[in-house]
Short mmCIF file of C-alpha atoms in Angstrom, two decimals:
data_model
loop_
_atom_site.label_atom_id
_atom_site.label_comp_id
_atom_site.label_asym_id
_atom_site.label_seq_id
_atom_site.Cartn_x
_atom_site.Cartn_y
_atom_site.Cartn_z
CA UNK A 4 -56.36 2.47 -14.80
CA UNK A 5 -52.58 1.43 -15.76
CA UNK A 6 -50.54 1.81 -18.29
CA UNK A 7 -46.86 1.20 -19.02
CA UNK A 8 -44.29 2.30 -21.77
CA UNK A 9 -40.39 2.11 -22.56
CA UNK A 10 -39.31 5.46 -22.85
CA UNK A 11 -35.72 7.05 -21.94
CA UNK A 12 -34.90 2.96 -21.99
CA UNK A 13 -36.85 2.11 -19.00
CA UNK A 14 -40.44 1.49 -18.37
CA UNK A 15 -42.17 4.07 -17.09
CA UNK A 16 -45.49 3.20 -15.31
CA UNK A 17 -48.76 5.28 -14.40
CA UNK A 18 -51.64 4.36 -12.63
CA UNK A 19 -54.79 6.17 -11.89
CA UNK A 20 -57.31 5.43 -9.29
CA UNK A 21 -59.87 8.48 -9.94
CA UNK A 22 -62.29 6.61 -12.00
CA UNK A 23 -62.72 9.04 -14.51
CA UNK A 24 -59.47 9.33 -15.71
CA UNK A 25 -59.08 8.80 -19.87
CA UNK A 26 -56.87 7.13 -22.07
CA UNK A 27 -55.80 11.06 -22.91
CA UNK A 28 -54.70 11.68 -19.59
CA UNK A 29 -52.29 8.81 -19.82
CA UNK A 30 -51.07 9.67 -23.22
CA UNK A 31 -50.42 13.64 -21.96
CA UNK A 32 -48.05 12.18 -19.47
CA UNK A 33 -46.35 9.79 -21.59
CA UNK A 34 -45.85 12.81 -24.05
CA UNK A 35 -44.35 14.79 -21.59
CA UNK A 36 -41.67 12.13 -20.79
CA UNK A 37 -41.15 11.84 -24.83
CA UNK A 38 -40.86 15.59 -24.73
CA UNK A 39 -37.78 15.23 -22.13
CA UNK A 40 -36.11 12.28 -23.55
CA UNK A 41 -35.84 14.02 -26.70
CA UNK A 42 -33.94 17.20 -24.92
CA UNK A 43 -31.98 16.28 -22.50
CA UNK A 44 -31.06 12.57 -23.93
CA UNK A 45 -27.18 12.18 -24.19
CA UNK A 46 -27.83 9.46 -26.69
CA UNK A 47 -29.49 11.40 -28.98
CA UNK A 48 -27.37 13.60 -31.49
CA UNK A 49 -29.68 15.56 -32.44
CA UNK A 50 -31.26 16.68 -28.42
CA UNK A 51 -30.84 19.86 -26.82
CA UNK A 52 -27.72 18.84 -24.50
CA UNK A 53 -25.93 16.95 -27.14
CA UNK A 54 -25.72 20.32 -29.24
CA UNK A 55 -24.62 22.08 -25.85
CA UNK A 56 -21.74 19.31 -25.34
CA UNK A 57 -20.62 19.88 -28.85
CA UNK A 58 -20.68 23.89 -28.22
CA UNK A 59 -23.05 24.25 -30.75
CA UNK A 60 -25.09 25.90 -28.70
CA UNK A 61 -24.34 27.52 -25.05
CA UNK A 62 -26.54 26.72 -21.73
CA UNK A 63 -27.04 30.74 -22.18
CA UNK A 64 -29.03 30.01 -25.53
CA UNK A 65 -30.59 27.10 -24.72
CA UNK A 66 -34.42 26.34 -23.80
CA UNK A 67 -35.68 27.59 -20.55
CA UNK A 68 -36.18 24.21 -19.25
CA UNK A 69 -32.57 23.13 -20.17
CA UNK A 70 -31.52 26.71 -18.07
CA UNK A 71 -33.60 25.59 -15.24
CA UNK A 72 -32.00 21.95 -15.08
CA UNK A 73 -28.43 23.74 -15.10
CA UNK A 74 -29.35 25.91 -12.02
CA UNK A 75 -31.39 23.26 -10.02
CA UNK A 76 -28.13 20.72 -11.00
CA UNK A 77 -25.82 23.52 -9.80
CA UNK A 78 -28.12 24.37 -6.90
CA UNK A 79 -27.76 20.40 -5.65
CA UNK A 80 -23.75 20.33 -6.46
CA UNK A 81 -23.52 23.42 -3.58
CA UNK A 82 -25.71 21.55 -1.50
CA UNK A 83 -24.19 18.50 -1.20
CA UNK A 84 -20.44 19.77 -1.02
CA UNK A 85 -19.86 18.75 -4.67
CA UNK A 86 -20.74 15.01 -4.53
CA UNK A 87 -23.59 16.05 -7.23
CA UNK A 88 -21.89 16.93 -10.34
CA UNK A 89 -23.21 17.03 -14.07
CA UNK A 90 -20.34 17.96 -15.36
CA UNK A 91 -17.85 14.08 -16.12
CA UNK A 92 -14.97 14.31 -18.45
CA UNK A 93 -15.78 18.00 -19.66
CA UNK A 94 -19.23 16.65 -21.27
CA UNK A 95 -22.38 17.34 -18.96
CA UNK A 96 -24.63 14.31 -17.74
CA UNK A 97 -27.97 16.20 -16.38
CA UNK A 98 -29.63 12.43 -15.74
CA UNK A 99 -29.13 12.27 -12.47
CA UNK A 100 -31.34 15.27 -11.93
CA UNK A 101 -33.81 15.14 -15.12
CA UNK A 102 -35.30 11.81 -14.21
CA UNK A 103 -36.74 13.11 -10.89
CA UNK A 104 -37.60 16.33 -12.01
CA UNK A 105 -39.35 14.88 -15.31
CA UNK A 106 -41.43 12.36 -13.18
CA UNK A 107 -41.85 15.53 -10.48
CA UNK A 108 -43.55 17.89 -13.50
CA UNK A 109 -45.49 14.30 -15.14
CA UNK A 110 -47.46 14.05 -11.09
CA UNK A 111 -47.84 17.97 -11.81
CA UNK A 112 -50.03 17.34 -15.05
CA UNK A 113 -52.07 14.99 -13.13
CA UNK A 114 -52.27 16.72 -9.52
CA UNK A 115 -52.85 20.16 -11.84
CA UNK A 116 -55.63 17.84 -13.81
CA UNK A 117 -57.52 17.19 -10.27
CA UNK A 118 -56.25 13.37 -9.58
CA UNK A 119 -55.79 13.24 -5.78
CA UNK A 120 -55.42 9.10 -6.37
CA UNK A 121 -52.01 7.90 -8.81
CA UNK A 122 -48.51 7.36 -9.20
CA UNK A 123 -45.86 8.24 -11.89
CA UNK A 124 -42.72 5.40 -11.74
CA UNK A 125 -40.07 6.05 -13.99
CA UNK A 126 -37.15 3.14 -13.57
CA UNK A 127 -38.17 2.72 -9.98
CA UNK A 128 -38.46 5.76 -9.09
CA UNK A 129 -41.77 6.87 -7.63
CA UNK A 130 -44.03 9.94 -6.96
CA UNK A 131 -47.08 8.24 -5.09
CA UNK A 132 -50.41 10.40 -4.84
CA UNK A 133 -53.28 9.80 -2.62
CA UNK A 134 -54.29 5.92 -1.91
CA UNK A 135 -54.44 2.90 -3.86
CA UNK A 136 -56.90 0.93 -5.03
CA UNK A 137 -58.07 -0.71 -2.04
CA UNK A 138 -58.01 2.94 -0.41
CA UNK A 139 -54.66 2.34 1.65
CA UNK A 140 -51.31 4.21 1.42
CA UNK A 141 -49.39 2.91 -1.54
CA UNK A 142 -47.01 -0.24 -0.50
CA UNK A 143 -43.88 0.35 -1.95
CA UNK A 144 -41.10 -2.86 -2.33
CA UNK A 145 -37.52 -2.17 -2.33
CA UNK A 146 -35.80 -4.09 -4.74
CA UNK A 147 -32.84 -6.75 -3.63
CA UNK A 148 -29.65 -5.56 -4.84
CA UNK A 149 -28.43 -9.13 -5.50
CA UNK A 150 -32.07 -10.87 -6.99
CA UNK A 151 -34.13 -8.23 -8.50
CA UNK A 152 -36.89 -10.99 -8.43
CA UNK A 153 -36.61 -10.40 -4.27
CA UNK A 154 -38.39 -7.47 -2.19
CA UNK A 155 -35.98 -6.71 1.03
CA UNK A 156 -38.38 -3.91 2.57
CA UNK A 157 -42.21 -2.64 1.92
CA UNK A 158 -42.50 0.88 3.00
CA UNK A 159 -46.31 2.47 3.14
CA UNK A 160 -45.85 6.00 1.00
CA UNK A 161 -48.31 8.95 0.71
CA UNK A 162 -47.76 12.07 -1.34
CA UNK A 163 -43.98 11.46 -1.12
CA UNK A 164 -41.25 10.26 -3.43
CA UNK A 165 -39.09 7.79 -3.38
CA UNK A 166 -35.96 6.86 -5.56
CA UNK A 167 -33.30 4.57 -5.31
CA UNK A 168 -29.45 4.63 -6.47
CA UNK A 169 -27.59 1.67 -6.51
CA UNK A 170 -25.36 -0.54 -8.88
CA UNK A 171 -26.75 -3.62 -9.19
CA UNK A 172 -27.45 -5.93 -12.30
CA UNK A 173 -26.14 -3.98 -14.66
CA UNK A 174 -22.69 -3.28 -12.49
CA UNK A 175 -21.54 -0.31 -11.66
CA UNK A 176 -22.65 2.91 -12.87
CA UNK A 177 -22.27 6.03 -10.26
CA UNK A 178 -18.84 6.88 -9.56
CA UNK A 179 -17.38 9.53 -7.06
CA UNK A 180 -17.30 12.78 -8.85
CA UNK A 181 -14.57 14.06 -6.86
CA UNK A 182 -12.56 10.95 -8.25
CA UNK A 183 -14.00 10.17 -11.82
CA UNK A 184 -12.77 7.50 -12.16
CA UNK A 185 -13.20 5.28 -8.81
CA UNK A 186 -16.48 3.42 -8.55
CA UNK A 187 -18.68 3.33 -5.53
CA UNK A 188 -18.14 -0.03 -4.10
CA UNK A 189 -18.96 0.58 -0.38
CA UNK A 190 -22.45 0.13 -0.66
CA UNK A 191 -24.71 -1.38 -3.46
CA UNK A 192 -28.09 0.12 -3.21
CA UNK A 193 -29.40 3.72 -1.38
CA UNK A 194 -33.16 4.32 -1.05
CA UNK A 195 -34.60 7.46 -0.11
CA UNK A 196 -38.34 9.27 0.77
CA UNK A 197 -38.22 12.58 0.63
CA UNK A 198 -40.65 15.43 0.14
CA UNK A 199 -41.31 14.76 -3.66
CA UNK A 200 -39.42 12.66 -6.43
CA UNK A 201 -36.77 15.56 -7.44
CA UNK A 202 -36.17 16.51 -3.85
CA UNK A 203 -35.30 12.10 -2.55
CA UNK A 204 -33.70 11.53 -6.22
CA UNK A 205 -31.14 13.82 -6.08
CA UNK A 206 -30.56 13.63 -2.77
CA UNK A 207 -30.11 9.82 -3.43
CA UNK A 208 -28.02 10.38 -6.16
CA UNK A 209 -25.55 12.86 -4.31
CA UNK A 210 -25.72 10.39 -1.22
CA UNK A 211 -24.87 7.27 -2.61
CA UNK A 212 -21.56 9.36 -4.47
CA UNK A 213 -20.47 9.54 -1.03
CA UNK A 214 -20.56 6.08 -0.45
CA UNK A 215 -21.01 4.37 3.14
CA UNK A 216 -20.56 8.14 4.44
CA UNK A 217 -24.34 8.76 2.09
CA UNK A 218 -26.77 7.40 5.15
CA UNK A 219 -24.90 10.17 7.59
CA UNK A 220 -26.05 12.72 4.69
CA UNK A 221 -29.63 11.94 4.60
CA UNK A 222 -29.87 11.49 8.58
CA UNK A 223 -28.64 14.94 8.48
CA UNK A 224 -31.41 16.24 6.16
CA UNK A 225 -35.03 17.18 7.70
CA UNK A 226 -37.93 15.21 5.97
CA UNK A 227 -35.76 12.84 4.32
CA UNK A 228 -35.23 9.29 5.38
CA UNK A 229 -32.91 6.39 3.91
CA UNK A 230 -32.16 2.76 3.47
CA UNK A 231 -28.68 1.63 2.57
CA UNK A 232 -27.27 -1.67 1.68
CA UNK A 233 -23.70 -2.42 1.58
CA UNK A 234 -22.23 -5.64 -0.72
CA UNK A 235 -22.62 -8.12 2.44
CA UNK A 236 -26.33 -7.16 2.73
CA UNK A 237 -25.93 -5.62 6.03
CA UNK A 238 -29.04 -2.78 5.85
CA UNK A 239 -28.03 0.64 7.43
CA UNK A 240 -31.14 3.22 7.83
CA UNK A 241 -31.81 6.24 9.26
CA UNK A 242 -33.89 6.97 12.14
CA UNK A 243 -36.87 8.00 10.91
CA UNK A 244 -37.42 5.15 8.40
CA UNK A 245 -39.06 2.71 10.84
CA UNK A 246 -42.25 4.86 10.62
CA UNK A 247 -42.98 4.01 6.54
CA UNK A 248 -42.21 0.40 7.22
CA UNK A 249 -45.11 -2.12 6.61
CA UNK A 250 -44.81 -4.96 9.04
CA UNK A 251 -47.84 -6.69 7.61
CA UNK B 19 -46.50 22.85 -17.39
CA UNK B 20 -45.39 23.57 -13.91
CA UNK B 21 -41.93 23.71 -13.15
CA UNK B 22 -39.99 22.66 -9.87
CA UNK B 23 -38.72 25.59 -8.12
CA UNK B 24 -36.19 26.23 -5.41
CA UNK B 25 -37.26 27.50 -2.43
CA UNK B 26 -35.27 28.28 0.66
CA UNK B 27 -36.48 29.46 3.83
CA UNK B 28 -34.78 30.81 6.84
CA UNK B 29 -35.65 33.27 9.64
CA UNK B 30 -33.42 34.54 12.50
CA UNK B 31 -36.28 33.07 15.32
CA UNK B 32 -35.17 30.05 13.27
CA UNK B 33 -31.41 30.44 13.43
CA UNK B 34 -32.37 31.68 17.47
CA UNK B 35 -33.48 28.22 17.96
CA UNK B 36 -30.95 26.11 15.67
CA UNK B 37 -28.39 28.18 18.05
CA UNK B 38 -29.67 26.88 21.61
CA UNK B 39 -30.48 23.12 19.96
CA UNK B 40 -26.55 23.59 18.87
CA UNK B 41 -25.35 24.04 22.24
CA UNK B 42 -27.76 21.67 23.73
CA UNK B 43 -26.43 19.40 21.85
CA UNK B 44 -23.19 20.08 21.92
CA UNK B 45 -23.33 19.70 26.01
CA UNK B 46 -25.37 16.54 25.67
CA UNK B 47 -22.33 15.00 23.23
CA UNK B 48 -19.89 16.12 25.28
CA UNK B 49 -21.69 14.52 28.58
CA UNK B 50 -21.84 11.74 26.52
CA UNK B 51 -18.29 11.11 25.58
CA UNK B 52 -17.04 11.74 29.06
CA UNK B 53 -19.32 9.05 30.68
CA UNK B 54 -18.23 6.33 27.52
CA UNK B 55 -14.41 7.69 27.77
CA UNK B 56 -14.41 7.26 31.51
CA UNK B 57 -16.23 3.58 31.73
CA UNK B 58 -14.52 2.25 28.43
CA UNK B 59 -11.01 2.80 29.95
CA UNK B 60 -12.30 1.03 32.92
CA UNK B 61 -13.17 -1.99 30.69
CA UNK B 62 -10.26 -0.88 28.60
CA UNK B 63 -7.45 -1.88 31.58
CA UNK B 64 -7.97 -5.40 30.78
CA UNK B 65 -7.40 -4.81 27.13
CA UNK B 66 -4.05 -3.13 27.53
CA UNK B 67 -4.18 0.19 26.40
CA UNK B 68 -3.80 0.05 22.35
CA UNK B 69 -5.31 3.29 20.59
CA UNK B 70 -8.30 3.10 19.25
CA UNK B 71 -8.61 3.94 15.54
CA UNK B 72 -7.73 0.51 13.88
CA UNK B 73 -7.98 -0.93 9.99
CA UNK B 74 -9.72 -3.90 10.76
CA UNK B 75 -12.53 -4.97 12.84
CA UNK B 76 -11.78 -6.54 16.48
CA UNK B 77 -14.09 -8.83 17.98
CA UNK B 78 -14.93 -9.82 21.55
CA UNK B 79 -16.78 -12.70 23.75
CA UNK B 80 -17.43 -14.40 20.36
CA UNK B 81 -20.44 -17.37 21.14
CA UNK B 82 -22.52 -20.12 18.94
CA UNK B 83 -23.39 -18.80 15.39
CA UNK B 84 -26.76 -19.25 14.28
CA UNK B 85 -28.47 -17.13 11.85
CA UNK B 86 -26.32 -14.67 9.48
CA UNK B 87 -24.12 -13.46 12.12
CA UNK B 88 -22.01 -14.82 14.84
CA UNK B 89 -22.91 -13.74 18.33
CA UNK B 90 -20.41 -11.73 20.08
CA UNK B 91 -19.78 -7.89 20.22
CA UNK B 92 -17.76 -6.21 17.24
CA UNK B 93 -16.15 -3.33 16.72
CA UNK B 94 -15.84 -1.55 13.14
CA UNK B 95 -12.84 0.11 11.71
CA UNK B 96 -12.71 4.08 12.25
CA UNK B 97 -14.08 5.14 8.53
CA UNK B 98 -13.53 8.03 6.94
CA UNK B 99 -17.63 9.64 7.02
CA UNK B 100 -17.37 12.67 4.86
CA UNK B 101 -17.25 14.55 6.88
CA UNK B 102 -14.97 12.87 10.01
CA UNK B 103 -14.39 9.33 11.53
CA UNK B 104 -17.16 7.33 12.57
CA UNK B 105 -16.68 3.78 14.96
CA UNK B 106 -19.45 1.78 15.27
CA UNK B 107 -19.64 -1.25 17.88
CA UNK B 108 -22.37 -4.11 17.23
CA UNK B 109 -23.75 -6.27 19.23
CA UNK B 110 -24.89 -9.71 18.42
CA UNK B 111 -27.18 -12.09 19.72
CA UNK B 112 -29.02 -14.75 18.49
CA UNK B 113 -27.33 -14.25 15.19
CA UNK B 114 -29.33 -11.17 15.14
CA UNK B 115 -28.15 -7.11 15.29
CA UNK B 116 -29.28 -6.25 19.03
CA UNK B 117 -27.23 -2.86 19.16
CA UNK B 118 -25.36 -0.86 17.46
CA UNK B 119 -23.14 1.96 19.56
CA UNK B 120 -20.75 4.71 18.09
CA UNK B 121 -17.51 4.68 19.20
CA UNK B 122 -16.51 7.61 17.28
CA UNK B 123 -18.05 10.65 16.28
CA UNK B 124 -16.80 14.04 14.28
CA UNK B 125 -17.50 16.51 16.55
CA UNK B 126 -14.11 18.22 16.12
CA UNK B 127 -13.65 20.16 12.30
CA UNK B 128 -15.98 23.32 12.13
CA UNK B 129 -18.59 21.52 9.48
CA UNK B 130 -18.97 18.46 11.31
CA UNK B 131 -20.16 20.75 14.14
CA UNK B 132 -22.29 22.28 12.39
CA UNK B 133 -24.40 19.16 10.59
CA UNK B 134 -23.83 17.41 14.74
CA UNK B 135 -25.82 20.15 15.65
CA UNK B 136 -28.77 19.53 13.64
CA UNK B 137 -29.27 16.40 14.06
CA UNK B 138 -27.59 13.56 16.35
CA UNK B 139 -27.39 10.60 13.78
CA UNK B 140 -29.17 7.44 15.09
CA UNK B 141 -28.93 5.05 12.23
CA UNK B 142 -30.16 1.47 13.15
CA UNK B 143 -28.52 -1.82 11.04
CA UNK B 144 -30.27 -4.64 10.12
CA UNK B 145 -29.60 -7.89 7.74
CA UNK B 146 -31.73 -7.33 4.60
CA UNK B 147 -34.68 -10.36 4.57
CA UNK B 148 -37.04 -11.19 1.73
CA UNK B 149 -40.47 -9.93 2.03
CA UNK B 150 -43.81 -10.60 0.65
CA UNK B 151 -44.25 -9.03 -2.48
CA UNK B 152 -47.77 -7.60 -2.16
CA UNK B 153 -47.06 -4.32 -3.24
CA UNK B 154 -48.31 -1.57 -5.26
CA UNK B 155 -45.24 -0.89 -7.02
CA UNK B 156 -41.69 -1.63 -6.64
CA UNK B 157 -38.17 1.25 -6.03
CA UNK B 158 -34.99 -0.52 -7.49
CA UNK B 159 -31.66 1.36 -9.58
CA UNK B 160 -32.65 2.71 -12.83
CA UNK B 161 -31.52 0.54 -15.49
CA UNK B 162 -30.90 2.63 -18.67
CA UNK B 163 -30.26 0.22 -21.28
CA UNK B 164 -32.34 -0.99 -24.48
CA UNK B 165 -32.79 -4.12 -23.19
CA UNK B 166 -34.93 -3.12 -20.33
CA UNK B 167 -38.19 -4.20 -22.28
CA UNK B 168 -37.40 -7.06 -20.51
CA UNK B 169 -36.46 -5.89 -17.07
CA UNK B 170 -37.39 -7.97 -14.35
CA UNK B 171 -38.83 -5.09 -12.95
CA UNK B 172 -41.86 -4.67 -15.00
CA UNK B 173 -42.00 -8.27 -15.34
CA UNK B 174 -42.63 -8.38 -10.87
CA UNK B 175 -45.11 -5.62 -11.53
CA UNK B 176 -47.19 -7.13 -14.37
CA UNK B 177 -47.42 -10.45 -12.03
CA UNK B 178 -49.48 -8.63 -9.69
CA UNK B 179 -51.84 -7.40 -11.52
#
């Protein structure tokens, strides 16, 4: 079973092998993504972080899920020597971290449910569960950078995540937090598979901020592995990646 | 609801070992750039002896270009790689990526050591090639935009099925 909706302004996409998996399942999930949109949402006036970046309300007073986002987004600033930053122009920016852990705590309500068989994909990036429907790891396409209608890679994925960073279609949009106001332009797109979807998002995140140098970052970080394009479409990856590809 | 936590885990019979891969890896690099220093300056004589780090890329033995790349071996500019210079040297053949060799390494500034010592990077290059697109499901940037009702991406997804 497979369902789709637009929330947070991107489609976010669940499927279910486990044949006895309900319509109610589906809508819990989508709920729960509802649930974060409305609190951490910098678009909204009247979410959680909107009232923190008016100082309305401090991060002190705030829910326990909005503390928790503040630690784990301060918790990935120290470990990637300040390349992950929330904080952009004195307002805070927790997407780069929500996204992953919202899609990290939606496989939660189904892995907690007893679904060994799914995955949760939120913008293109994935939390994969199990095997698909023709009982095989899940074959996951990376997108082109330069025709979003073109696959460059398939990687096989099992109880992993996956995310990817990049710039493309819609132009830039990650810029070097140590500079705020120069744009990445070194590389276009940064894939990584990590652990689970929080751990290879922000990781991904962080890494591409550091532009070509990103690839040398996730090399340098156990369980993770990476695939970087740069503007000419020159592919750089690390040297564990081989092992997901699918050559079939 | 579950919530993700942080976890960190260290031991000292962990930071035992991380200390003796350290230095075995630290001998290995150093091995390493002796034997390159030594036979590049042989090969280097020819050359004339200009310095290494350089702005733009420098090319050698360039041959008949077919595919995306000319043949030939090329050698990058030193970049700046967070966290010290890296120069890379490809190799070409066949249009194709056949190696890729680094030049230059941080080894010397106190943090570089320490991420060297976990893990000697061995990235691999490649020219990015359409694939089929049997796939389950599909990674690309997050676009975060109203108009992504109509993103491609759900569009490739919902051909498939």
């Amino acid at each position: 079973m497979k369902q789709s909706r637009i929330i947070m302004g991107m489609p976010v996409i669940l499927e279910v092998i486990d044949s006895w998996v309900t319509g109610k399942t589906f809508d819990e999930v989508f709920a729960y993504f509802e649930y974060v949109d409305r609190k951490f949402s910098t678009y909204k006036d009247e979410s959680e972080i909107s009232l923190i970046n008016r100082q309305e309300i401090t991060v002190e007073q705030s829910s326990e899920d909005m503390q928790a986002i503040f630690m784990l987004a301060e918790q990935t600033r120290q470990e990637t020597d300040g390349y992950f930053d929330i904080a952009r122009n004195g307002k805070y920016d927790p997407s780069g971290i929500v996204k992953g852990w919202a899609i990290y705590n939606a496989a939660e309500i189904l892995r907690q449910a007893g679904f060994k068989n799914y995955y949760v994909d939120a913008g293109g990036d994935i939390q994969v569960s199990g095997k698909n429907d023709e009982g095989q790891d899940w074959r996951v396409g990376i997108q082109s950078p330069f025709n979003p209608k073109e696959i460059v890679k398939v990687v096989s994925l099992q109880d992993c995540g996956m995310a990817t960073s990049g710039t493309y279609v819609r132009g830039q949009h990650i810029y070097d937090p140590k500079d705020s106001e120069q744009p990445i332009t070194e590389i276009v797109s940064l894939t990584v598979i990590g652990p689970d979807i929080y751990e290879a998002d922000r990781f991904a995140t962080a890494a591409f901020a550091m532009g070509s140098a990103g690839i040398y970052f996730i090399e340098n970080l156990k369980g993770f592995e990476g695939y970087m394009i740069d503007p000419k479409g020159l592919a750089t990856y690390t040297s564990g990646f081989e092992r997901y590809v699918c050559h079939a | 609801m579950s919530r993700k936590q942080s976890s960190q885990a260290s031991g000292f019979a962990r930071n035992i070992k991380k200390f003796f891969l350290s230095a075995f890896v630290i001998v290995a690099f150093i091995a390493y750039f002796f034997h390159e220093k030594f036979t590049s300056q042989a090969s280097a004589s020819a050359n004339s002896g200009n310095p290494a780090p350089t702005s733009s890329a420098t090319q050698s033995a360039a041959g008949s270009s077919q595919g995306t790349y000319k043949n030939g071996t090329f050698t990058g500019p030193a970049v700046n790689a967070y966290y010290g210079l890296v120069q890379v040297q490809v190799v070409i053949q066949g249009g194709k990526i056949s190696n890729v060799q680094f030049l230059q390494y941080p080894n010397d500034r106190r943090t570089s050591q320490q991420i060297n010592s976990q893990v000697m990077p061995w990235l691999q290059q490649e020219a990015i090639q359409a694939q089929s697109a049997n796939v389950d499901l599909i990674s690309g940037a997050t676009l975060t935009s109203e108009g992504f009702a109509n993103s491609l991406q759900a569009a490739l997804l919902s051909a498939k099925n």
